[in-house]
């Protein structure tokens, strides 16, 4: 258990020291999944499940952080958790966006939803916008709900 604690602390120090590198990895990961992932129903189900788990994580975030600190003696920064959730948002939005772009009837009101989805994907990419939104809990949960809804469709 001590090795796990040391490894986690080392990783968290790395995150604090090179935050730009971690953001770059998240962005490259999102772009790679957008370009390379074969979009199958089974993968869509996995992403929807990941979104549901991350929804629970968001709701229980503070109590889980306190429990981890008490049980393992590890203080996980809220920023690290927000970053992980941002990656989930990027992956989910850029996974479903091509489906919506292809199937949207552009002369209908469905266009509004697809454009909102593209806007949400853009917000998930731009760190200053995303973190400004994340400071407002109600807006953050609304964004997550919208992303979850799109992934479940």
PDB file of C-alpha atoms in Angstrom:
ATOM      1  CA  UNK A   1       0.000   0.000   0.000  1.00  0.00           C
ATOM      2  CA  UNK A   2       2.875   2.350   0.735  1.00  0.00           C
ATOM      3  CA  UNK A   3       4.253   1.885  -2.778  1.00  0.00           C
ATOM      4  CA  UNK A   4       0.858   2.837  -4.210  1.00  0.00           C
ATOM      5  CA  UNK A   5       0.755   5.967  -2.065  1.00  0.00           C
ATOM      6  CA  UNK A   6       4.287   6.954  -3.131  1.00  0.00           C
ATOM      7  CA  UNK A   7       3.492   6.312  -6.790  1.00  0.00           C
ATOM      8  CA  UNK A   8       0.311   8.379  -6.548  1.00  0.00           C
ATOM      9  CA  UNK A   9       2.119  11.243  -4.817  1.00  0.00           C
ATOM     10  CA  UNK A  10       4.856  11.168  -7.461  1.00  0.00           C
ATOM     11  CA  UNK A  11       2.244  11.256 -10.222  1.00  0.00           C
ATOM     12  CA  UNK A  12       0.420  14.177  -8.574  1.00  0.00           C
ATOM     13  CA  UNK A  13       3.711  16.118  -8.260  1.00  0.00           C
ATOM     14  CA  UNK A  14       4.282  15.462 -11.955  1.00  0.00           C
ATOM     15  CA  UNK A  15       0.783  16.796 -12.735  1.00  0.00           C
ATOM     16  CA  UNK A  16       1.473  19.979 -10.783  1.00  0.00           C
ATOM     17  CA  UNK A  17       4.887  20.467 -12.376  1.00  0.00           C
ATOM     18  CA  UNK A  18       3.857  19.926 -16.014  1.00  0.00           C
ATOM     19  CA  UNK A  19       0.138  20.734 -16.316  1.00  0.00           C
ATOM     20  CA  UNK A  20       0.520  21.771 -19.951  1.00  0.00           C
ATOM     21  CA  UNK A  21       1.884  18.334 -20.865  1.00  0.00           C
ATOM     22  CA  UNK A  22      -1.086  16.573 -19.324  1.00  0.00           C
ATOM     23  CA  UNK A  23      -3.500  18.873 -21.164  1.00  0.00           C
ATOM     24  CA  UNK A  24      -1.645  18.168 -24.397  1.00  0.00           C
ATOM     25  CA  UNK A  25      -1.958  14.411 -23.842  1.00  0.00           C
ATOM     26  CA  UNK A  26      -5.701  14.801 -23.227  1.00  0.00           C
ATOM     27  CA  UNK A  27      -6.159  16.853 -26.376  1.00  0.00           C
ATOM     28  CA  UNK A  28      -4.107  14.464 -28.527  1.00  0.00           C
ATOM     29  CA  UNK A  29      -6.041  11.550 -27.063  1.00  0.00           C
ATOM     30  CA  UNK A  30      -9.350  13.197 -27.984  1.00  0.00           C
ATOM     31  CA  UNK A  31      -8.234  13.986 -31.526  1.00  0.00           C
ATOM     32  CA  UNK A  32      -6.833  10.465 -31.964  1.00  0.00           C
ATOM     33  CA  UNK A  33     -10.079   8.884 -30.818  1.00  0.00           C
ATOM     34  CA  UNK A  34     -12.001  11.172 -33.168  1.00  0.00           C
ATOM     35  CA  UNK A  35      -9.845  10.152 -36.137  1.00  0.00           C
ATOM     36  CA  UNK A  36      -8.905   6.548 -35.379  1.00  0.00           C
ATOM     37  CA  UNK A  37     -11.649   4.899 -33.357  1.00  0.00           C
ATOM     38  CA  UNK A  38     -14.007   2.709 -35.301  1.00  0.00           C
ATOM     39  CA  UNK A  39     -17.403   3.906 -34.207  1.00  0.00           C
ATOM     40  CA  UNK A  40     -19.354   0.810 -33.194  1.00  0.00           C
ATOM     41  CA  UNK A  41     -22.396   0.386 -31.018  1.00  0.00           C
ATOM     42  CA  UNK A  42     -20.404  -1.564 -28.417  1.00  0.00           C
ATOM     43  CA  UNK A  43     -17.940   1.322 -28.044  1.00  0.00           C
ATOM     44  CA  UNK A  44     -20.821   3.765 -27.776  1.00  0.00           C
ATOM     45  CA  UNK A  45     -22.234   1.649 -24.939  1.00  0.00           C
ATOM     46  CA  UNK A  46     -18.860   1.682 -23.188  1.00  0.00           C
ATOM     47  CA  UNK A  47     -18.645   5.473 -23.481  1.00  0.00           C
ATOM     48  CA  UNK A  48     -22.202   5.828 -22.160  1.00  0.00           C
ATOM     49  CA  UNK A  49     -21.260   3.621 -19.193  1.00  0.00           C
ATOM     50  CA  UNK A  50     -18.129   5.713 -18.604  1.00  0.00           C
ATOM     51  CA  UNK A  51     -20.280   8.854 -18.623  1.00  0.00           C
ATOM     52  CA  UNK A  52     -22.680   7.333 -16.070  1.00  0.00           C
ATOM     53  CA  UNK A  53     -19.779   6.394 -13.789  1.00  0.00           C
ATOM     54  CA  UNK A  54     -18.288   9.862 -14.176  1.00  0.00           C
ATOM     55  CA  UNK A  55     -21.710  11.351 -13.345  1.00  0.00           C
ATOM     56  CA  UNK A  56     -21.651   9.438 -10.060  1.00  0.00           C
ATOM     57  CA  UNK A  57     -18.071  10.619  -9.538  1.00  0.00           C
ATOM     58  CA  UNK A  58     -19.148  14.247  -9.995  1.00  0.00           C
ATOM     59  CA  UNK A  59     -22.002  13.889  -7.539  1.00  0.00           C
ATOM     60  CA  UNK A  60     -19.841  12.124  -4.948  1.00  0.00           C
ATOM     61  CA  UNK A  61     -16.580  13.954  -5.730  1.00  0.00           C
ATOM     62  CA  UNK A  62     -16.080  15.739  -2.403  1.00  0.00           C
ATOM     63  CA  UNK A  63     -16.931  12.770  -0.199  1.00  0.00           C
ATOM     64  CA  UNK A  64     -14.762  10.429  -2.300  1.00  0.00           C
ATOM     65  CA  UNK A  65     -11.815  12.822  -2.091  1.00  0.00           C
ATOM     66  CA  UNK A  66     -12.192  13.011   1.693  1.00  0.00           C
ATOM     67  CA  UNK A  67     -12.432   9.210   1.930  1.00  0.00           C
ATOM     68  CA  UNK A  68      -9.295   8.714  -0.172  1.00  0.00           C
ATOM     69  CA  UNK A  69      -7.462  11.221   1.992  1.00  0.00           C
ATOM     70  CA  UNK A  70      -8.571   9.441   5.156  1.00  0.00           C
ATOM     71  CA  UNK A  71      -7.979   5.846   3.935  1.00  0.00           C
ATOM     72  CA  UNK A  72      -4.806   6.243   1.893  1.00  0.00           C
ATOM     73  CA  UNK A  73      -3.473   9.544   3.135  1.00  0.00           C
ATOM     74  CA  UNK A  74      -3.545  10.924  -0.410  1.00  0.00           C
ATOM     75  CA  UNK A  75      -4.857  14.410  -1.068  1.00  0.00           C
ATOM     76  CA  UNK A  76      -6.045  14.474  -4.684  1.00  0.00           C
ATOM     77  CA  UNK A  77      -6.348  18.034  -6.000  1.00  0.00           C
ATOM     78  CA  UNK A  78      -9.766  19.044  -7.305  1.00  0.00           C
ATOM     79  CA  UNK A  79      -8.025  20.259 -10.466  1.00  0.00           C
ATOM     80  CA  UNK A  80      -6.822  16.735 -11.251  1.00  0.00           C
ATOM     81  CA  UNK A  81     -10.365  15.433 -10.949  1.00  0.00           C
ATOM     82  CA  UNK A  82     -11.715  18.206 -13.148  1.00  0.00           C
ATOM     83  CA  UNK A  83      -9.044  17.431 -15.709  1.00  0.00           C
ATOM     84  CA  UNK A  84     -10.032  13.749 -15.746  1.00  0.00           C
ATOM     85  CA  UNK A  85     -13.669  14.737 -16.218  1.00  0.00           C
ATOM     86  CA  UNK A  86     -12.661  17.129 -18.999  1.00  0.00           C
ATOM     87  CA  UNK A  87     -10.998  14.242 -20.823  1.00  0.00           C
ATOM     88  CA  UNK A  88     -14.176  12.173 -20.439  1.00  0.00           C
ATOM     89  CA  UNK A  89     -16.174  15.078 -21.879  1.00  0.00           C
ATOM     90  CA  UNK A  90     -13.783  15.477 -24.816  1.00  0.00           C
ATOM     91  CA  UNK A  91     -13.781  11.771 -25.596  1.00  0.00           C
ATOM     92  CA  UNK A  92     -17.567  11.522 -25.370  1.00  0.00           C
ATOM     93  CA  UNK A  93     -18.368  14.635 -27.370  1.00  0.00           C
ATOM     94  CA  UNK A  94     -15.875  13.931 -30.127  1.00  0.00           C
ATOM     95  CA  UNK A  95     -17.075  10.334 -30.289  1.00  0.00           C
ATOM     96  CA  UNK A  96     -20.741  11.233 -30.854  1.00  0.00           C
ATOM     97  CA  UNK A  97     -20.244  14.423 -32.880  1.00  0.00           C
ATOM     98  CA  UNK A  98     -19.616  12.654 -36.229  1.00  0.00           C
ATOM     99  CA  UNK A  99     -22.840  10.650 -35.791  1.00  0.00           C
ATOM    100  CA  UNK A 100     -24.815  13.838 -35.295  1.00  0.00           C
ATOM    101  CA  UNK A 101     -23.082  15.705 -38.114  1.00  0.00           C
ATOM    102  CA  UNK A 102     -23.909  12.906 -40.555  1.00  0.00           C
ATOM    103  CA  UNK A 103     -27.501  12.279 -39.452  1.00  0.00           C
ATOM    104  CA  UNK A 104     -28.679  15.843 -38.822  1.00  0.00           C
ATOM    105  CA  UNK A 105     -31.387  17.164 -41.106  1.00  0.00           C
ATOM    106  CA  UNK A 106     -29.912  20.621 -41.506  1.00  0.00           C
ATOM    107  CA  UNK A 107     -33.182  22.277 -42.538  1.00  0.00           C
ATOM    108  CA  UNK A 108     -34.853  21.290 -39.258  1.00  0.00           C
ATOM    109  CA  UNK A 109     -34.705  22.345 -35.629  1.00  0.00           C
ATOM    110  CA  UNK A 110     -32.351  19.405 -35.066  1.00  0.00           C
ATOM    111  CA  UNK A 111     -29.635  21.759 -36.325  1.00  0.00           C
ATOM    112  CA  UNK A 112     -29.807  23.707 -33.051  1.00  0.00           C
ATOM    113  CA  UNK A 113     -29.007  20.603 -31.001  1.00  0.00           C
ATOM    114  CA  UNK A 114     -26.131  19.590 -33.282  1.00  0.00           C
ATOM    115  CA  UNK A 115     -24.670  23.097 -33.130  1.00  0.00           C
ATOM    116  CA  UNK A 116     -24.997  23.068 -29.325  1.00  0.00           C
ATOM    117  CA  UNK A 117     -23.160  19.747 -29.325  1.00  0.00           C
ATOM    118  CA  UNK A 118     -20.363  21.195 -31.481  1.00  0.00           C
ATOM    119  CA  UNK A 119     -20.197  24.213 -29.151  1.00  0.00           C
ATOM    120  CA  UNK A 120     -19.943  21.941 -26.111  1.00  0.00           C
ATOM    121  CA  UNK A 121     -17.120  20.033 -27.815  1.00  0.00           C
ATOM    122  CA  UNK A 122     -15.329  23.322 -28.436  1.00  0.00           C
ATOM    123  CA  UNK A 123     -15.764  24.381 -24.791  1.00  0.00           C
ATOM    124  CA  UNK A 124     -14.311  21.043 -23.657  1.00  0.00           C
ATOM    125  CA  UNK A 125     -11.210  21.748 -25.758  1.00  0.00           C
ATOM    126  CA  UNK A 126     -10.510  25.309 -24.607  1.00  0.00           C
ATOM    127  CA  UNK A 127      -9.173  25.086 -21.060  1.00  0.00           C
ATOM    128  CA  UNK A 128      -9.931  28.686 -19.968  1.00  0.00           C
ATOM    129  CA  UNK A 129     -13.572  28.321 -21.039  1.00  0.00           C
ATOM    130  CA  UNK A 130     -13.933  24.872 -19.542  1.00  0.00           C
ATOM    131  CA  UNK A 131     -12.409  25.780 -16.183  1.00  0.00           C
ATOM    132  CA  UNK A 132     -14.411  28.998 -15.948  1.00  0.00           C
ATOM    133  CA  UNK A 133     -17.550  26.917 -16.477  1.00  0.00           C
ATOM    134  CA  UNK A 134     -16.342  24.284 -13.986  1.00  0.00           C
ATOM    135  CA  UNK A 135     -16.202  26.889 -11.186  1.00  0.00           C
ATOM    136  CA  UNK A 136     -19.999  27.153 -11.294  1.00  0.00           C
ATOM    137  CA  UNK A 137     -21.236  23.796 -10.007  1.00  0.00           C
ATOM    138  CA  UNK A 138     -24.719  24.077 -11.544  1.00  0.00           C
ATOM    139  CA  UNK A 139     -23.251  24.915 -14.971  1.00  0.00           C
ATOM    140  CA  UNK A 140     -20.690  22.125 -14.669  1.00  0.00           C
ATOM    141  CA  UNK A 141     -23.386  19.566 -13.835  1.00  0.00           C
ATOM    142  CA  UNK A 142     -25.569  20.902 -16.674  1.00  0.00           C
ATOM    143  CA  UNK A 143     -22.673  20.522 -19.108  1.00  0.00           C
ATOM    144  CA  UNK A 144     -22.053  16.993 -17.871  1.00  0.00           C
ATOM    145  CA  UNK A 145     -25.764  16.166 -18.158  1.00  0.00           C
ATOM    146  CA  UNK A 146     -25.872  17.472 -21.721  1.00  0.00           C
ATOM    147  CA  UNK A 147     -22.796  15.414 -22.633  1.00  0.00           C
ATOM    148  CA  UNK A 148     -24.272  12.329 -20.965  1.00  0.00           C
ATOM    149  CA  UNK A 149     -27.566  12.843 -22.815  1.00  0.00           C
ATOM    150  CA  UNK A 150     -25.752  13.089 -26.160  1.00  0.00           C
ATOM    151  CA  UNK A 151     -23.710   9.958 -25.413  1.00  0.00           C
ATOM    152  CA  UNK A 152     -26.835   8.011 -24.480  1.00  0.00           C
ATOM    153  CA  UNK A 153     -28.586   8.943 -27.728  1.00  0.00           C
TER     154      UNK A 153
END
